[in-house]
Amino acid sequence: TIEIDGKTYEIQLCIADAKSDKVESANCATRVIEQDKVCAIIGPSNSGTNMAMAEIVREAKVPTIASTATNPLVTAGNPYYFTACFTNNVHAIAMSEFAYNKGYRKIAIVKEITTEAAVDCANRFIENFKKLTGDPNCIVCEVGYNVDDQDYNAQIVALMQNKFDAVFAPNTAANLAMMMKQAETMGLDTIWLGIDSCEVAQFLEIGGSALINKVFFTSFFDNAVSQTAVTDTLFAEYAKRYNDTIAAHTAMAFDAY
């Protein structure tokens, strides 16, 4: 139950497992709208699965919010779709400005070509970095991989054939950590620029010493800073229940709810 303006409302949650799959996400949206008669939806975490649901919820006029879908196309032209997080036009712009202000003028790009959000973020970074530098050749190379890949030998070899100041890699924490660890082993010594999700413990656990003084990233949320009284409660209750600090993706899910 929740209370708003002195009135109490009963909230019933209907759970549907989208399995991080676009087709299943669309099926889940149809099912909870038509069978469960929901009045609102909290969507999956990534951009592609939310985009697969967009037309369904727009036609049904069911308000839907995604917790960590960063591709602006998720909400574009859809008055019923919202996001709780910063989108790529914030992450990419912030990181491109950071790179420029650090004095970097040549950047290599490594991106998950199977992930809509990663491709969109890379494109927005490239566009803004070219504007900042005034150099149409400031991006020296673009290297792609699949999200399920674990061996990045070919990508690192491709990077090592170029000269650059840093690598922009809008990848998941696990992918970026594995890539940086392999790059260290292969002798690629460079700065890496990441985006959301890299604040999780898994990033440090996988990357280890390869991350030290080698990576900068943006994030949705800083668990070292409490913004409101609600944030205080979230920190305390999460620590009590899980004996851990809360990750940004969990905080965004809380915000969405």
mmCIF file of C-alpha atoms in Angstrom:
data_model
loop_
_atom_site.group_PDB
_atom_site.id
_atom_site.type_symbol
_atom_site.label_atom_id
_atom_site.label_comp_id
_atom_site.label_asym_id
_atom_site.label_seq_id
_atom_site.Cartn_x
_atom_site.Cartn_y
_atom_site.Cartn_z
ATOM 1 C CA THR A 1 0.000 0.000 0.000
ATOM 2 C CA ILE A 2 1.039 3.601 -0.567
ATOM 3 C CA GLU A 3 -0.410 6.852 0.704
ATOM 4 C CA ILE A 4 -0.685 9.940 -1.507
ATOM 5 C CA ASP A 5 -2.308 13.156 -0.284
ATOM 6 C CA GLY A 6 -3.953 11.320 2.595
ATOM 7 C CA LYS A 7 -5.450 8.598 0.380
ATOM 8 C CA THR A 8 -4.332 4.971 0.614
ATOM 9 C CA TYR A 9 -3.899 2.869 -2.502
ATOM 10 C CA GLU A 10 -3.403 -0.886 -2.819
ATOM 11 C CA ILE A 11 -0.648 -1.825 -5.246
ATOM 12 C CA GLN A 12 -0.626 -5.283 -6.808
ATOM 13 C CA LEU A 13 2.537 -6.343 -8.613
ATOM 14 C CA CYS A 14 2.311 -8.575 -11.681
ATOM 15 C CA ILE A 15 5.675 -10.136 -12.523
ATOM 16 C CA ALA A 16 6.624 -11.108 -16.085
ATOM 17 C CA ASP A 17 10.083 -12.413 -16.993
ATOM 18 C CA ALA A 18 11.278 -10.840 -20.252
ATOM 19 C CA LYS A 19 14.508 -12.906 -20.141
ATOM 20 C CA SER A 20 16.469 -9.988 -21.638
ATOM 21 C CA ASP A 21 14.928 -10.928 -24.984
ATOM 22 C CA LYS A 22 13.189 -8.546 -27.374
ATOM 23 C CA VAL A 23 10.481 -10.950 -28.527
ATOM 24 C CA GLU A 24 9.783 -12.094 -24.985
ATOM 25 C CA SER A 25 9.649 -8.467 -23.804
ATOM 26 C CA ALA A 26 6.980 -7.673 -26.388
ATOM 27 C CA ASN A 27 5.050 -10.805 -25.397
ATOM 28 C CA CYS A 28 5.259 -9.890 -21.720
ATOM 29 C CA ALA A 29 3.995 -6.376 -22.399
ATOM 30 C CA THR A 30 1.029 -7.728 -24.357
ATOM 31 C CA ARG A 31 0.255 -10.286 -21.648
ATOM 32 C CA VAL A 32 0.296 -7.923 -18.656
ATOM 33 C CA ILE A 33 -1.763 -5.347 -20.551
ATOM 34 C CA GLU A 34 -4.394 -7.683 -21.990
ATOM 35 C CA GLN A 35 -4.608 -10.371 -19.306
ATOM 36 C CA ASP A 36 -3.497 -8.700 -16.064
ATOM 37 C CA LYS A 37 -5.019 -5.314 -16.987
ATOM 38 C CA VAL A 38 -2.123 -3.378 -15.472
ATOM 39 C CA CYS A 39 -2.329 0.386 -15.151
ATOM 40 C CA ALA A 40 1.435 0.929 -15.492
ATOM 41 C CA ILE A 41 4.588 -1.020 -16.332
ATOM 42 C CA ILE A 42 8.159 -0.950 -15.078
ATOM 43 C CA GLY A 43 10.050 -2.132 -18.132
ATOM 44 C CA PRO A 44 13.198 -4.255 -18.528
ATOM 45 C CA SER A 45 16.632 -2.787 -17.873
ATOM 46 C CA ASN A 46 18.149 -2.438 -21.341
ATOM 47 C CA SER A 47 17.255 -0.319 -24.334
ATOM 48 C CA GLY A 48 16.576 -2.978 -26.957
ATOM 49 C CA THR A 49 13.980 -4.824 -24.918
ATOM 50 C CA ASN A 50 12.193 -1.593 -24.037
ATOM 51 C CA MET A 51 12.173 -0.497 -27.661
ATOM 52 C CA ALA A 52 10.508 -3.796 -28.516
ATOM 53 C CA MET A 53 7.674 -2.869 -26.135
ATOM 54 C CA ALA A 54 7.307 0.775 -27.128
ATOM 55 C CA GLU A 55 4.594 0.522 -29.789
ATOM 56 C CA ILE A 56 2.562 -1.940 -27.684
ATOM 57 C CA VAL A 57 2.353 0.359 -24.658
ATOM 58 C CA ARG A 58 1.787 3.436 -26.839
ATOM 59 C CA GLU A 59 -1.216 1.869 -28.529
ATOM 60 C CA ALA A 60 -2.580 0.622 -25.191
ATOM 61 C CA LYS A 61 -1.868 4.017 -23.549
ATOM 62 C CA VAL A 62 -0.240 2.320 -20.554
ATOM 63 C CA PRO A 63 2.437 4.473 -18.853
ATOM 64 C CA THR A 64 5.759 2.610 -18.810
ATOM 65 C CA ILE A 65 9.069 3.519 -17.206
ATOM 66 C CA ALA A 66 12.439 1.899 -17.843
ATOM 67 C CA SER A 67 15.026 1.909 -15.078
ATOM 68 C CA THR A 68 18.306 1.932 -17.012
ATOM 69 C CA ALA A 69 17.493 2.088 -20.734
ATOM 70 C CA THR A 70 19.881 4.742 -22.037
ATOM 71 C CA ASN A 71 18.973 4.955 -25.724
ATOM 72 C CA PRO A 72 16.869 8.128 -26.239
ATOM 73 C CA LEU A 73 14.863 6.276 -28.904
ATOM 74 C CA VAL A 74 13.146 4.351 -26.091
ATOM 75 C CA THR A 75 10.993 7.388 -25.304
ATOM 76 C CA ALA A 76 11.159 9.275 -28.617
ATOM 77 C CA GLY A 77 7.693 10.157 -29.912
ATOM 78 C CA ASN A 78 6.034 8.102 -27.190
ATOM 79 C CA PRO A 79 4.146 10.081 -24.514
ATOM 80 C CA TYR A 80 3.625 6.873 -22.488
ATOM 81 C CA TYR A 81 7.290 5.845 -22.164
ATOM 82 C CA PHE A 82 9.702 7.265 -19.567
ATOM 83 C CA THR A 83 13.159 6.524 -18.176
ATOM 84 C CA ALA A 84 14.477 6.892 -14.631
ATOM 85 C CA CYS A 85 18.108 7.284 -15.718
ATOM 86 C CA PHE A 86 20.350 9.597 -17.688
ATOM 87 C CA THR A 87 20.267 8.689 -21.376
ATOM 88 C CA ASN A 88 23.130 8.461 -23.867
ATOM 89 C CA ASN A 89 22.814 12.099 -24.861
ATOM 90 C CA VAL A 90 23.977 12.835 -21.285
ATOM 91 C CA HIS A 91 26.561 10.030 -20.874
ATOM 92 C CA ALA A 92 28.163 10.485 -24.293
ATOM 93 C CA ILE A 93 28.256 14.279 -24.120
ATOM 94 C CA ALA A 94 29.681 14.242 -20.596
ATOM 95 C CA MET A 95 32.417 11.766 -21.484
ATOM 96 C CA SER A 96 33.330 13.476 -24.762
ATOM 97 C CA GLU A 97 33.658 16.805 -22.918
ATOM 98 C CA PHE A 98 35.695 15.105 -20.195
ATOM 99 C CA ALA A 99 38.041 13.609 -22.799
ATOM 100 C CA TYR A 100 38.440 16.945 -24.545
ATOM 101 C CA ASN A 101 39.113 18.781 -21.277
ATOM 102 C CA LYS A 102 41.748 16.177 -20.369
ATOM 103 C CA GLY A 103 43.582 17.153 -23.523
ATOM 104 C CA TYR A 104 42.775 14.017 -25.503
ATOM 105 C CA ARG A 105 42.550 14.702 -29.216
ATOM 106 C CA LYS A 106 42.651 11.230 -30.781
ATOM 107 C CA ILE A 107 40.208 8.549 -29.612
ATOM 108 C CA ALA A 108 39.684 4.893 -30.496
ATOM 109 C CA ILE A 109 36.199 3.402 -30.146
ATOM 110 C CA VAL A 110 35.349 -0.116 -28.939
ATOM 111 C CA LYS A 111 31.631 -0.929 -28.842
ATOM 112 C CA GLU A 112 29.191 -3.796 -28.478
ATOM 113 C CA ILE A 113 27.734 -3.920 -31.975
ATOM 114 C CA THR A 114 24.838 -6.135 -30.821
ATOM 115 C CA THR A 115 23.610 -3.636 -28.208
ATOM 116 C CA GLU A 116 21.485 -0.691 -29.376
ATOM 117 C CA ALA A 117 22.446 1.504 -26.437
ATOM 118 C CA ALA A 118 26.198 0.948 -26.921
ATOM 119 C CA VAL A 119 26.036 1.756 -30.639
ATOM 120 C CA ASP A 120 23.925 4.845 -29.990
ATOM 121 C CA CYS A 121 26.248 6.038 -27.225
ATOM 122 C CA ALA A 122 29.338 5.564 -29.400
ATOM 123 C CA ASN A 123 27.737 7.493 -32.251
ATOM 124 C CA ARG A 124 26.785 10.391 -29.984
ATOM 125 C CA PHE A 125 30.278 10.502 -28.476
ATOM 126 C CA ILE A 126 31.850 10.565 -31.947
ATOM 127 C CA GLU A 127 29.550 13.339 -33.151
ATOM 128 C CA ASN A 128 30.206 15.592 -30.176
ATOM 129 C CA PHE A 129 33.954 14.897 -29.987
ATOM 130 C CA LYS A 130 34.319 15.897 -33.632
ATOM 131 C CA LYS A 131 32.499 19.145 -32.868
ATOM 132 C CA LEU A 132 34.721 19.836 -29.862
ATOM 133 C CA THR A 133 38.006 19.140 -31.648
ATOM 134 C CA GLY A 134 37.043 20.486 -35.051
ATOM 135 C CA ASP A 135 38.898 17.476 -36.408
ATOM 136 C CA PRO A 136 36.947 15.087 -38.660
ATOM 137 C CA ASN A 137 39.757 12.532 -38.152
ATOM 138 C CA CYS A 138 39.816 12.624 -34.340
ATOM 139 C CA ILE A 139 38.377 9.094 -34.190
ATOM 140 C CA VAL A 140 41.268 6.933 -35.338
ATOM 141 C CA CYS A 141 39.447 3.583 -35.431
ATOM 142 C CA GLU A 142 36.209 1.824 -34.485
ATOM 143 C CA VAL A 143 36.286 -1.763 -33.269
ATOM 144 C CA GLY A 144 33.222 -3.917 -32.591
ATOM 145 C CA TYR A 145 32.434 -7.118 -30.743
ATOM 146 C CA ASN A 146 29.425 -9.165 -29.604
ATOM 147 C CA VAL A 147 28.140 -8.860 -26.047
ATOM 148 C CA ASP A 148 28.742 -12.576 -25.382
ATOM 149 C CA ASP A 149 32.396 -12.431 -26.451
ATOM 150 C CA GLN A 150 35.075 -13.131 -23.868
ATOM 151 C CA ASP A 151 38.174 -13.189 -26.068
ATOM 152 C CA TYR A 152 39.188 -9.713 -27.277
ATOM 153 C CA ASN A 153 42.522 -10.573 -28.877
ATOM 154 C CA ALA A 154 41.452 -9.432 -32.348
ATOM 155 C CA GLN A 155 40.006 -6.157 -31.057
ATOM 156 C CA ILE A 156 43.118 -5.350 -29.032
ATOM 157 C CA VAL A 157 45.412 -6.147 -31.959
ATOM 158 C CA ALA A 158 43.333 -3.757 -34.104
ATOM 159 C CA LEU A 159 43.660 -1.034 -31.457
ATOM 160 C CA MET A 160 47.428 -1.509 -31.184
ATOM 161 C CA GLN A 161 47.805 -0.712 -34.877
ATOM 162 C CA ASN A 162 46.706 2.873 -34.202
ATOM 163 C CA LYS A 163 47.918 5.848 -32.167
ATOM 164 C CA PHE A 164 45.424 7.484 -29.787
ATOM 165 C CA ASP A 165 45.114 9.178 -26.404
ATOM 166 C CA ALA A 166 42.304 7.032 -25.004
ATOM 167 C CA VAL A 167 39.705 4.386 -25.843
ATOM 168 C CA PHE A 168 36.004 5.156 -25.492
ATOM 169 C CA ALA A 169 34.269 1.875 -24.667
ATOM 170 C CA PRO A 170 30.512 2.115 -23.934
ATOM 171 C CA ASN A 171 30.474 -1.505 -22.783
ATOM 172 C CA THR A 172 29.084 -3.473 -19.863
ATOM 173 C CA ALA A 173 31.246 -3.636 -16.749
ATOM 174 C CA ALA A 174 32.165 -7.291 -17.284
ATOM 175 C CA ASN A 175 33.093 -6.829 -20.954
ATOM 176 C CA LEU A 176 35.184 -3.740 -20.295
ATOM 177 C CA ALA A 177 36.982 -5.325 -17.328
ATOM 178 C CA MET A 178 37.858 -8.457 -19.318
ATOM 179 C CA MET A 179 39.012 -6.335 -22.244
ATOM 180 C CA MET A 180 41.215 -4.129 -20.075
ATOM 181 C CA LYS A 181 42.758 -7.159 -18.370
ATOM 182 C CA GLN A 182 43.575 -8.767 -21.716
ATOM 183 C CA ALA A 183 44.904 -5.449 -23.042
ATOM 184 C CA GLU A 184 47.314 -5.202 -20.110
ATOM 185 C CA THR A 185 48.551 -8.736 -20.787
ATOM 186 C CA MET A 186 49.084 -7.927 -24.462
ATOM 187 C CA GLY A 187 50.978 -4.720 -23.703
ATOM 188 C CA LEU A 188 48.380 -2.102 -24.623
ATOM 189 C CA ASP A 189 48.923 0.748 -22.146
ATOM 190 C CA THR A 190 46.188 3.349 -22.520
ATOM 191 C CA ILE A 191 43.351 5.197 -20.804
ATOM 192 C CA TRP A 192 39.849 3.734 -21.078
ATOM 193 C CA LEU A 193 36.628 5.772 -20.933
ATOM 194 C CA GLY A 194 33.502 3.886 -19.878
ATOM 195 C CA ILE A 195 29.877 4.597 -19.082
ATOM 196 C CA ASP A 196 27.231 3.354 -16.644
ATOM 197 C CA SER A 197 27.522 0.062 -14.694
ATOM 198 C CA CYS A 198 31.281 0.249 -14.054
ATOM 199 C CA GLU A 199 30.780 1.148 -10.386
ATOM 200 C CA VAL A 200 29.730 -2.423 -9.542
ATOM 201 C CA ALA A 201 32.006 -4.733 -7.538
ATOM 202 C CA GLN A 202 32.175 -7.148 -10.483
ATOM 203 C CA PHE A 203 34.135 -4.569 -12.471
ATOM 204 C CA LEU A 204 36.911 -4.517 -9.881
ATOM 205 C CA GLU A 205 36.782 -8.249 -9.282
ATOM 206 C CA ILE A 206 37.303 -9.073 -12.958
ATOM 207 C CA GLY A 207 39.646 -6.254 -13.951
ATOM 208 C CA GLY A 208 41.863 -6.216 -10.875
ATOM 209 C CA SER A 209 45.121 -4.285 -11.185
ATOM 210 C CA ALA A 210 44.492 -3.569 -14.887
ATOM 211 C CA LEU A 211 41.977 -0.905 -13.843
ATOM 212 C CA ILE A 212 44.245 1.095 -11.538
ATOM 213 C CA ASN A 213 44.671 4.663 -12.832
ATOM 214 C CA LYS A 214 43.492 3.501 -16.269
ATOM 215 C CA VAL A 215 39.737 4.093 -16.411
ATOM 216 C CA PHE A 216 37.211 6.889 -16.079
ATOM 217 C CA PHE A 217 33.457 6.369 -16.374
ATOM 218 C CA THR A 218 30.105 8.061 -15.978
ATOM 219 C CA SER A 219 27.359 6.697 -13.736
ATOM 220 C CA PHE A 220 23.666 7.091 -12.983
ATOM 221 C CA PHE A 221 24.215 7.305 -9.268
ATOM 222 C CA ASP A 222 26.837 7.791 -6.540
ATOM 223 C CA ASN A 223 26.284 5.595 -3.504
ATOM 224 C CA ALA A 224 28.734 7.744 -1.543
ATOM 225 C CA VAL A 225 26.337 10.698 -1.654
ATOM 226 C CA SER A 226 22.837 10.745 -0.200
ATOM 227 C CA GLN A 227 20.562 13.081 -2.155
ATOM 228 C CA THR A 228 17.346 12.986 -0.127
ATOM 229 C CA ALA A 229 15.767 11.478 2.975
ATOM 230 C CA VAL A 230 14.382 8.721 0.741
ATOM 231 C CA THR A 231 17.936 7.964 -0.375
ATOM 232 C CA ASP A 232 18.961 7.651 3.284
ATOM 233 C CA THR A 233 16.207 5.095 3.827
ATOM 234 C CA LEU A 234 17.168 3.186 0.681
ATOM 235 C CA PHE A 235 20.825 2.976 1.732
ATOM 236 C CA ALA A 236 19.972 1.837 5.247
ATOM 237 C CA GLU A 237 17.366 -0.755 4.280
ATOM 238 C CA TYR A 238 19.464 -2.202 1.462
ATOM 239 C CA ALA A 239 22.514 -2.534 3.722
ATOM 240 C CA LYS A 240 20.392 -4.165 6.417
ATOM 241 C CA ARG A 241 18.867 -6.701 4.042
ATOM 242 C CA TYR A 242 21.842 -7.509 1.795
ATOM 243 C CA ASN A 243 24.867 -6.413 3.858
ATOM 244 C CA ASP A 244 26.170 -4.508 0.850
ATOM 245 C CA THR A 245 26.150 -1.065 -0.758
ATOM 246 C CA ILE A 246 23.580 -0.485 -3.458
ATOM 247 C CA ALA A 247 24.582 -0.436 -7.129
ATOM 248 C CA ALA A 248 23.390 2.226 -9.546
ATOM 249 C CA HIS A 249 21.163 -0.122 -11.550
ATOM 250 C CA THR A 250 19.361 -1.175 -8.359
ATOM 251 C CA ALA A 251 18.926 2.450 -7.327
ATOM 252 C CA MET A 252 17.428 3.272 -10.719
ATOM 253 C CA ALA A 253 14.997 0.366 -10.379
ATOM 254 C CA PHE A 254 13.997 1.807 -6.993
ATOM 255 C CA ASP A 255 13.466 5.214 -8.594
ATOM 256 C CA ALA A 256 11.370 3.681 -11.359
ATOM 257 C CA TYR A 257 9.152 1.949 -8.811
#
